[in-house]
Short mmCIF file of C-alpha atoms and ligand atoms in Angstrom, two decimals:
data_model
loop_
_atom_site.label_atom_id
_atom_site.label_comp_id
_atom_site.label_asym_id
_atom_site.label_seq_id
_atom_site.Cartn_x
_atom_site.Cartn_y
_atom_site.Cartn_z
CA UNK W 5 16.24 38.11 38.77
CA UNK W 6 18.08 37.06 35.61
CA UNK W 7 20.68 34.49 36.18
CA UNK W 8 23.17 32.46 33.89
CA UNK W 9 23.49 28.79 34.95
CA UNK W 10 24.68 25.57 33.83
CA UNK W 11 23.93 22.08 35.32
CA UNK W 12 26.43 20.05 33.39
CA UNK W 13 29.86 20.74 32.39
CA UNK W 14 31.01 21.35 28.91
CA UNK W 15 31.24 23.94 26.13
CA UNK W 16 29.75 27.53 26.31
CA UNK W 17 26.49 26.26 24.98
CA UNK W 18 25.73 24.54 28.56
CA UNK W 19 25.17 27.97 29.84
CA UNK W 20 21.51 29.05 30.20
CA UNK W 21 19.81 32.38 30.88
CA UNK W 22 17.00 31.71 33.61
CA UNK W 23 14.82 33.53 36.13
CA UNK W 24 15.70 32.79 39.67
CA UNK W 25 14.48 34.24 43.01
CA UNK W 26 16.54 36.83 44.80
CA UNK W 27 17.89 35.07 48.00
CA UNK W 28 18.31 36.76 51.36
CA UNK W 29 22.02 37.04 52.61
CA UNK W 30 22.81 34.59 55.44
CA UNK W 31 24.45 35.92 58.66
CA UNK W 32 27.95 37.18 57.70
CA UNK W 33 27.12 37.41 54.00
CA UNK W 34 26.27 40.25 51.85
CA UNK W 35 24.05 40.61 48.65
CA UNK W 36 25.52 42.44 45.85
CA UNK W 37 23.57 43.82 42.85
CA UNK W 38 26.22 43.12 40.21
CA UNK W 39 26.72 45.72 37.53
CA UNK W 40 29.65 44.34 35.72
CA UNK W 41 30.80 40.70 35.94
CA UNK W 42 34.60 39.82 34.91
CA UNK W 43 35.42 36.80 33.07
CA UNK W 44 38.67 34.60 33.54
CA UNK W 45 40.14 31.62 32.35
CA UNK W 46 39.32 29.89 35.59
CA UNK W 47 35.64 30.40 34.72
CA UNK W 48 35.46 28.63 31.51
CA UNK W 49 37.97 25.84 32.85
CA UNK W 50 35.48 25.32 35.73
CA UNK W 51 32.50 25.25 33.26
CA UNK W 52 34.26 22.99 30.74
CA UNK W 53 35.26 20.50 33.57
CA UNK W 54 36.28 17.30 31.96
CA UNK W 55 34.20 18.54 28.99
CA UNK W 56 31.99 15.26 29.10
CA UNK W 57 28.71 16.64 30.49
CA UNK W 58 29.38 15.62 34.09
CA UNK W 59 27.78 16.94 36.91
CA UNK W 60 29.39 20.22 38.30
CA UNK W 61 29.89 20.35 42.02
CA UNK W 62 26.50 21.95 42.70
CA UNK W 63 23.39 21.00 40.99
CA UNK W 64 23.28 24.33 39.30
CA UNK W 65 26.29 26.80 39.05
CA UNK W 66 26.45 30.47 38.14
CA UNK W 67 29.68 31.06 36.86
CA UNK W 68 32.31 34.06 37.12
CA UNK W 69 34.34 34.59 40.25
CA UNK W 70 34.89 38.53 39.75
CA UNK W 71 32.50 41.39 39.77
CA UNK W 72 31.54 44.72 40.86
CA UNK W 73 28.22 46.39 41.91
CA UNK W 74 26.23 47.81 44.82
CA UNK W 75 25.73 46.33 48.28
CA UNK W 76 21.89 45.62 48.06
CA UNK W 77 21.39 43.89 51.63
CA UNK W 78 23.44 42.82 54.49
CA UNK W 79 23.18 39.71 56.71
CA UNK W 80 23.28 39.58 60.51
CA UNK W 81 26.81 40.51 61.78
CA UNK W 82 28.05 42.30 58.95
CA UNK W 83 29.40 45.44 60.25
CA UNK W 84 31.90 47.03 57.64
CA UNK W 85 29.59 47.19 54.77
CA UNK W 86 26.04 48.96 54.32
CA UNK W 87 23.43 49.10 51.59
CA UNK W 88 24.55 51.37 48.71
CA UNK W 89 28.34 50.82 49.14
CA UNK W 90 30.02 50.50 45.65
CA UNK W 91 32.08 47.37 45.78
CA UNK W 92 34.10 44.75 43.98
CA UNK W 93 34.02 41.07 44.94
CA UNK W 94 36.43 38.11 44.75
CA UNK W 95 35.95 34.37 44.74
CA UNK W 96 32.39 34.78 44.38
CA UNK W 97 31.65 31.10 43.20
CA UNK W 98 34.49 29.57 45.30
CA UNK W 99 33.12 26.69 46.93
CA UNK W 100 29.50 28.23 46.49
CA UNK W 101 27.26 27.80 43.31
CA UNK W 102 26.74 31.55 43.00
CA UNK W 103 29.33 33.41 41.02
CA UNK W 104 28.61 36.86 39.49
CA UNK W 105 26.75 36.06 35.99
CA UNK W 106 23.52 37.13 37.55
CA UNK W 107 21.81 40.30 38.78
CA UNK W 108 22.23 39.62 42.46
CA UNK W 109 24.69 37.43 44.29
CA UNK W 110 25.34 36.65 47.86
CA UNK W 111 28.66 36.03 49.14
CA UNK W 112 30.61 36.09 52.48
CA UNK W 113 31.37 39.80 53.57
CA UNK W 114 35.17 38.96 53.46
CA UNK W 115 34.99 38.67 49.80
CA UNK W 116 33.18 41.97 49.33
CA UNK W 117 35.47 45.04 49.27
CA UNK W 118 34.72 48.94 48.90
CA UNK W 119 35.80 50.67 45.74
CA UNK W 120 37.64 53.85 46.58
CA UNK W 121 35.81 56.89 45.26
CA UNK W 122 36.05 57.55 41.57
CA UNK W 123 37.15 53.85 40.85
CA UNK W 124 34.65 52.38 38.03
CA UNK W 125 32.82 49.19 38.14
CA UNK W 126 34.92 47.99 35.05
CA UNK W 127 38.09 48.40 37.22
CA UNK W 128 36.27 46.63 40.18
CA UNK W 129 35.25 43.64 38.00
CA UNK W 130 38.82 43.28 36.64
CA UNK W 131 40.48 42.80 39.87
CA UNK W 132 39.71 39.79 41.86
CA UNK W 133 41.52 36.82 39.89
CA UNK W 134 44.24 38.99 38.08
CA UNK W 135 45.17 41.63 40.55
CA UNK W 136 45.20 39.30 43.64
CA UNK W 137 47.12 36.59 41.78
CA UNK W 138 49.60 39.24 40.60
CA UNK W 139 49.80 40.67 44.31
CA UNK W 140 50.74 37.08 45.57
CA UNK W 141 53.24 36.56 42.78
CA UNK W 142 54.92 39.81 43.69
CA UNK W 143 55.10 39.17 47.48
CA UNK W 144 56.73 35.69 47.54
CA UNK W 145 60.15 36.46 47.00
CA UNK W 146 62.92 35.87 49.79
CA UNK W 147 64.57 39.22 49.46
CA UNK W 148 61.34 40.98 48.49
CA UNK W 149 58.60 42.65 50.26
CA UNK W 150 55.56 40.81 51.78
CA UNK W 151 53.33 43.80 51.24
CA UNK W 152 53.03 46.10 48.15
CA UNK W 153 53.07 49.93 48.57
CA UNK W 154 54.96 52.96 46.73
CA UNK W 155 58.63 52.13 47.24
CA UNK W 156 58.20 48.37 48.38
CA UNK W 157 60.02 47.24 45.07
CA UNK W 158 62.25 50.11 44.64
CA UNK W 159 65.53 48.77 43.32
CA UNK W 160 64.16 45.48 42.21
CA UNK W 161 63.80 44.12 38.77
CA UNK W 162 60.82 42.29 37.99
CA UNK W 163 60.20 40.22 34.73
CA UNK W 164 56.49 39.62 33.80
CA UNK W 165 56.03 36.87 31.30
CA UNK W 166 53.07 37.77 28.80
CA UNK W 167 52.60 41.48 29.70
CA UNK W 168 49.65 41.77 27.60
CA UNK W 169 47.56 38.98 29.54
CA UNK W 170 45.32 40.00 32.18
CA UNK W 171 47.35 38.70 35.17
CA UNK W 172 50.48 40.09 33.32
CA UNK W 173 48.93 43.59 33.00
CA UNK W 174 47.87 43.62 36.75
CA UNK W 175 51.51 42.46 37.65
CA UNK W 176 52.93 45.28 35.55
CA UNK W 177 50.75 47.86 37.12
CA UNK W 178 51.31 46.53 40.73
CA UNK W 179 55.17 46.20 40.37
CA UNK W 180 55.39 49.77 38.61
CA UNK W 181 53.23 51.43 41.33
CA UNK W 182 55.49 49.60 43.92
CA UNK W 183 58.81 51.15 42.35
CA UNK W 184 60.17 48.14 40.51
CA UNK W 185 61.95 48.19 37.19
CA UNK W 186 59.55 46.20 35.01
CA UNK W 187 60.63 44.11 32.09
CA UNK W 188 57.97 42.04 30.27
CA UNK W 189 57.91 39.70 27.31
CA UNK W 190 55.26 39.65 24.62
CA UNK W 191 54.83 37.87 21.31
CA UNK W 192 54.16 40.85 18.80
CA UNK W 193 53.83 44.69 18.40
CA UNK W 194 50.32 44.98 19.31
CA UNK W 195 50.89 43.35 22.65
CA UNK W 196 54.25 45.26 23.05
CA UNK W 197 52.09 48.56 22.78
CA UNK W 198 49.75 47.18 25.44
CA UNK W 199 52.38 46.30 27.75
CA UNK W 200 54.01 49.66 27.37
CA UNK W 201 50.82 51.26 27.96
CA UNK W 202 50.37 49.10 31.30
CA UNK W 203 53.67 50.62 32.43
CA UNK W 204 56.48 48.40 31.53
CA UNK W 205 59.82 49.85 31.25
CA UNK W 206 61.08 47.32 28.90
CA UNK W 207 59.23 45.16 26.47
CA UNK W 208 60.88 42.11 24.82
CA UNK W 209 59.46 40.18 21.87
CA UNK W 210 60.21 36.58 22.84
CA UNK W 211 59.47 35.32 19.28
CA UNK W 212 61.68 37.70 17.51
CA UNK W 213 64.59 38.17 19.91
CA UNK W 214 66.98 36.37 22.09
CA UNK W 215 64.88 37.18 25.14
CA UNK W 216 67.62 35.95 27.58
CA UNK W 217 70.34 38.15 26.02
CA UNK W 218 68.18 41.04 25.79
CA UNK W 219 66.90 40.82 29.44
CA UNK W 220 70.53 40.22 30.59
CA UNK W 221 71.47 43.48 28.83
CA UNK W 222 68.77 45.40 30.43
CA UNK W 223 69.54 43.70 33.98
CA UNK W 224 73.23 42.88 34.00
CA UNK W 225 72.94 41.91 37.84
CA UNK W 226 69.96 39.86 36.99
CA UNK W 227 66.29 39.79 37.69
CA UNK W 228 64.95 39.77 41.25
CA UNK W 229 61.45 38.13 40.72
CA UNK W 230 59.64 36.53 37.88
CA UNK W 231 55.94 36.42 37.43
CA UNK W 232 55.54 33.48 35.20
CA UNK W 233 52.48 32.47 33.05
CA UNK W 234 54.21 29.75 30.86
CA UNK W 235 56.78 27.86 33.08
CA UNK W 236 57.37 25.06 30.79
CA UNK W 237 58.24 27.51 27.86
CA UNK W 238 60.33 29.78 30.06
CA UNK W 239 62.15 27.65 32.67
CA UNK W 240 65.67 27.86 31.02
CA UNK W 241 65.01 31.62 30.11
CA UNK W 242 64.09 32.54 33.68
CA UNK W 243 67.06 30.25 34.99
CA UNK W 244 69.46 32.50 32.50
CA UNK W 245 68.34 35.93 33.70
CA UNK W 246 67.79 35.44 37.40
CA UNK W 247 70.11 36.83 39.92
CA UNK W 248 71.04 34.64 42.96
CA UNK W 249 68.30 34.27 45.53
CA UNK W 250 65.71 35.25 42.98
CA UNK W 251 62.09 33.86 42.96
CA UNK W 252 60.19 32.58 40.23
CA UNK W 253 56.43 32.69 40.99
CA UNK W 254 54.48 30.23 38.76
CA UNK W 255 50.80 30.93 38.38
CA UNK W 256 49.77 29.00 35.16
CA UNK W 257 50.84 26.20 32.96
CA UNK W 258 50.05 27.98 29.58
CA UNK W 259 51.72 25.95 26.84
CA UNK W 260 52.86 22.92 28.96
CA UNK W 261 52.15 21.35 32.42
CA UNK W 262 55.53 20.11 33.14
CA UNK W 263 59.20 21.41 33.44
CA UNK W 264 62.66 20.47 34.21
CA UNK W 265 65.21 22.17 36.45
CA UNK W 266 69.02 21.78 36.60
CA UNK W 267 69.35 21.07 40.04
CA UNK W 268 73.04 22.09 40.61
CA UNK W 269 72.79 25.28 38.83
CA UNK W 270 69.48 26.41 40.67
CA UNK W 271 71.11 25.31 43.93
CA UNK W 272 74.15 27.46 43.02
CA UNK W 273 71.92 30.48 42.35
CA UNK W 274 69.72 29.64 45.49
CA UNK W 275 66.50 30.08 43.28
CA UNK W 276 63.12 29.77 44.89
CA UNK W 277 60.15 28.34 42.73
CA UNK W 278 56.95 29.54 44.27
CA UNK W 279 53.72 28.02 42.86
CA UNK W 280 50.76 30.47 43.13
CA UNK W 281 47.03 29.43 43.17
CA UNK W 282 44.53 32.00 44.28
CA UNK W 283 42.19 29.44 45.66
CA UNK W 284 44.73 28.05 48.13
CA UNK W 285 46.78 31.07 49.05
CA UNK W 286 45.00 31.39 52.56
CA UNK W 287 43.33 34.24 54.25
CA UNK W 288 46.43 36.09 55.16
CA UNK W 289 47.65 36.43 51.55
CA UNK W 290 44.02 37.41 50.46
CA UNK W 291 43.73 40.16 52.97
CA UNK W 292 47.06 41.30 52.19
CA UNK W 293 46.03 41.52 48.58
CA UNK W 294 42.86 43.26 49.24
CA UNK W 295 44.49 45.95 51.51
CA UNK W 296 47.34 46.69 49.03
CA UNK W 297 45.24 46.50 45.76
CA UNK W 298 42.82 49.22 47.66
CA UNK W 299 45.85 51.41 48.15
CA UNK W 300 46.71 50.99 44.44
CA UNK W 301 43.17 51.82 43.47
CA UNK W 302 43.23 54.99 45.73
CA UNK W 303 46.34 56.01 43.74
CA UNK W 304 44.72 55.57 40.59
CA UNK W 305 47.38 52.72 39.76
CA UNK W 306 45.17 50.06 38.33
CA UNK W 307 43.21 51.53 35.20
CA UNK W 308 41.91 49.38 32.64
CA UNK W 309 40.76 49.92 28.96
CA UNK W 310 42.96 50.11 25.75
CA UNK W 311 44.81 53.33 26.79
CA UNK W 312 45.89 51.60 30.00
CA UNK W 313 47.00 48.41 28.22
CA UNK W 314 43.91 46.11 28.81
CA UNK W 315 41.30 46.51 26.09
CA UNK W 316 37.75 45.66 27.10
CA UNK W 317 35.34 43.51 25.46
CA UNK W 318 31.62 43.88 26.65
CA UNK W 319 28.85 41.33 26.45
CA UNK W 320 25.12 41.51 27.82
CA UNK W 321 24.28 38.98 30.46
CA UNK W 322 22.35 36.97 27.66
CA UNK W 323 25.47 36.55 25.61
CA UNK W 324 27.56 35.29 28.51
CA UNK W 325 28.19 32.10 26.41
CA UNK W 326 30.01 34.24 23.84
CA UNK W 327 31.98 36.04 26.58
CA UNK W 328 33.00 32.61 27.89
CA UNK W 329 34.14 31.68 24.27
CA UNK W 330 36.05 34.87 23.74
CA UNK W 331 38.21 34.07 26.94
CA UNK W 332 38.62 30.54 26.04
CA UNK W 333 39.79 31.61 22.41
CA UNK W 334 42.39 33.86 24.15
CA UNK W 335 40.79 37.42 23.69
CA UNK W 336 43.42 40.08 24.46
CA UNK W 337 42.32 42.15 27.16
CA UNK W 338 39.54 41.87 29.73
CA UNK W 339 36.13 40.37 28.98
CA UNK W 340 33.18 41.97 30.88
CA UNK W 341 29.69 41.33 31.21
CA UNK W 342 27.12 44.13 31.58
CA UNK W 343 24.14 44.11 33.99
CA UNK W 344 23.21 47.69 34.25
CA UNK W 345 21.21 49.03 36.99
CA UNK W 346 17.70 49.98 36.59
N1 LIG G 1344 47.14 30.26 39.71
C1 LIG G 1344 46.14 31.27 39.70
O1 LIG G 1344 45.71 31.48 40.86
C2 LIG G 1344 45.85 31.96 38.43
C3 LIG G 1344 45.14 33.20 38.38
C4 LIG G 1344 44.72 33.92 37.37
C5 LIG G 1344 45.14 33.08 36.10
N2 LIG G 1344 45.59 31.88 36.08
C6 LIG G 1344 45.97 31.26 34.80
O2 LIG G 1344 46.93 32.10 34.25
C7 LIG G 1344 46.63 32.04 32.84
C8 LIG G 1344 46.66 33.48 32.19
O3 LIG G 1344 45.53 33.87 32.72
P1 LIG G 1344 45.16 35.48 32.01
O4 LIG G 1344 43.70 35.86 32.52
O5 LIG G 1344 46.21 36.41 32.38
O6 LIG G 1344 45.11 35.12 30.71
P2 LIG G 1344 45.55 36.01 29.24
O7 LIG G 1344 44.75 37.35 29.56
O8 LIG G 1344 44.85 35.07 28.14
O9 LIG G 1344 46.80 36.01 29.29
C9 LIG G 1344 47.80 35.05 29.14
C10 LIG G 1344 49.10 35.48 28.43
O10 LIG G 1344 50.07 34.74 28.62
C11 LIG G 1344 50.90 34.96 27.29
N3 LIG G 1344 51.72 33.87 27.06
C12 LIG G 1344 51.61 32.51 26.64
N4 LIG G 1344 52.78 31.95 26.47
C13 LIG G 1344 53.64 32.69 26.91
C14 LIG G 1344 55.15 32.63 26.71
N5 LIG G 1344 55.83 31.43 26.60
N6 LIG G 1344 55.85 33.69 27.21
C15 LIG G 1344 55.35 34.86 27.53
N7 LIG G 1344 54.08 35.06 27.57
C16 LIG G 1344 53.18 33.97 27.13
C17 LIG G 1344 49.88 35.16 26.30
O11 LIG G 1344 50.39 35.85 25.26
P3 LIG G 1344 51.08 35.20 23.82
O12 LIG G 1344 50.38 34.06 23.68
O13 LIG G 1344 50.85 36.22 22.88
O14 LIG G 1344 52.48 35.32 24.25
C18 LIG G 1344 48.91 35.94 26.92
O15 LIG G 1344 49.22 37.52 26.86
C19 LIG G 1344 45.47 31.07 32.50
O16 LIG G 1344 45.96 29.72 32.41
C20 LIG G 1344 44.80 31.23 33.85
O17 LIG G 1344 43.90 29.98 34.02
C21 LIG G 1344 46.07 31.42 37.33
#
């Protein structure tokens, strides 16, 4: 099979297209013929490592956590999946060397999820990191639901920072599907159009407007939950707009790795700050995300593509380095790698 690998960390040029044997799935594992591999910032950050050519955690690593394809073989003990099932996968390369930038990949059956009928491989390859992170962020608030379904967030106001980003897009879609009023911030008109297409009710250009004043006008009683990508830039904004007992779910440090909080003011509002990292959320949160995302998919609530607010950028497997560079350079939308069947 064709596989993309790296044996030292660094720029995209460390990625090599090679031929590798197709491995048999171990007990409890499933082998998936990958059709579309999804690229996320975590994939280039892992590949880059410290950037100095150091050894990765395994002698050879195939990048990319997300993907979609068809079950090709099942290991002993796997009961819920069968050869031929159309599936999406998550955390494919977490604590193992074999991600989705290759034609076949083996992974624990728990990380392989059947796609509801009619759901495309493009959608499937866009779910793992973005949608599961968004699900976690939307389910950690004190007065909010632990699970998402239509109506779960009815009456709640959710602020999604960066609604044209991949996680922001998924957060808007899931929050909207669950019944929330969704406000999002973006940096320009093109991203405003994307966030609106994703389903945001209100879009604020944080560069041109006084975002706190605009959000407070839209939500005079305050925001219930913030899904935050850039906490160091937005800590004050979030504090200004949240209502008492609101939660701020922080999933990234884009724009700066530290922030300060005014203790007394946050205490008075009983604000909750919840950090989110998909790799360590634990099995219960992963299972909840899988189940709720599956429901949302069945409702057609998670479309991708420019019309749905997430433009797709496609690359062949041989150009995985370019795909990684595009994500590293801040591509707007979703970067996908095609590994067509047959
Ligand atoms: N914790 C986790 O488990 C987890 C999971 C997924 C992703 N992440 C991390 O989350 C980050 C985003 O991932 P992604 O795939 O969504 O990337 P993306 O598609 O590049 O989106 C990032 C978005 O953040 C926006 N942004 C940056 N600064 C902002 C600010 N001050 N206010 C509002 N929006 C701002 C950007 O838009 P503008 O620059 O135009 O504002 C952009 O739309 C990455 O650092 C990634 O590694 C973490």
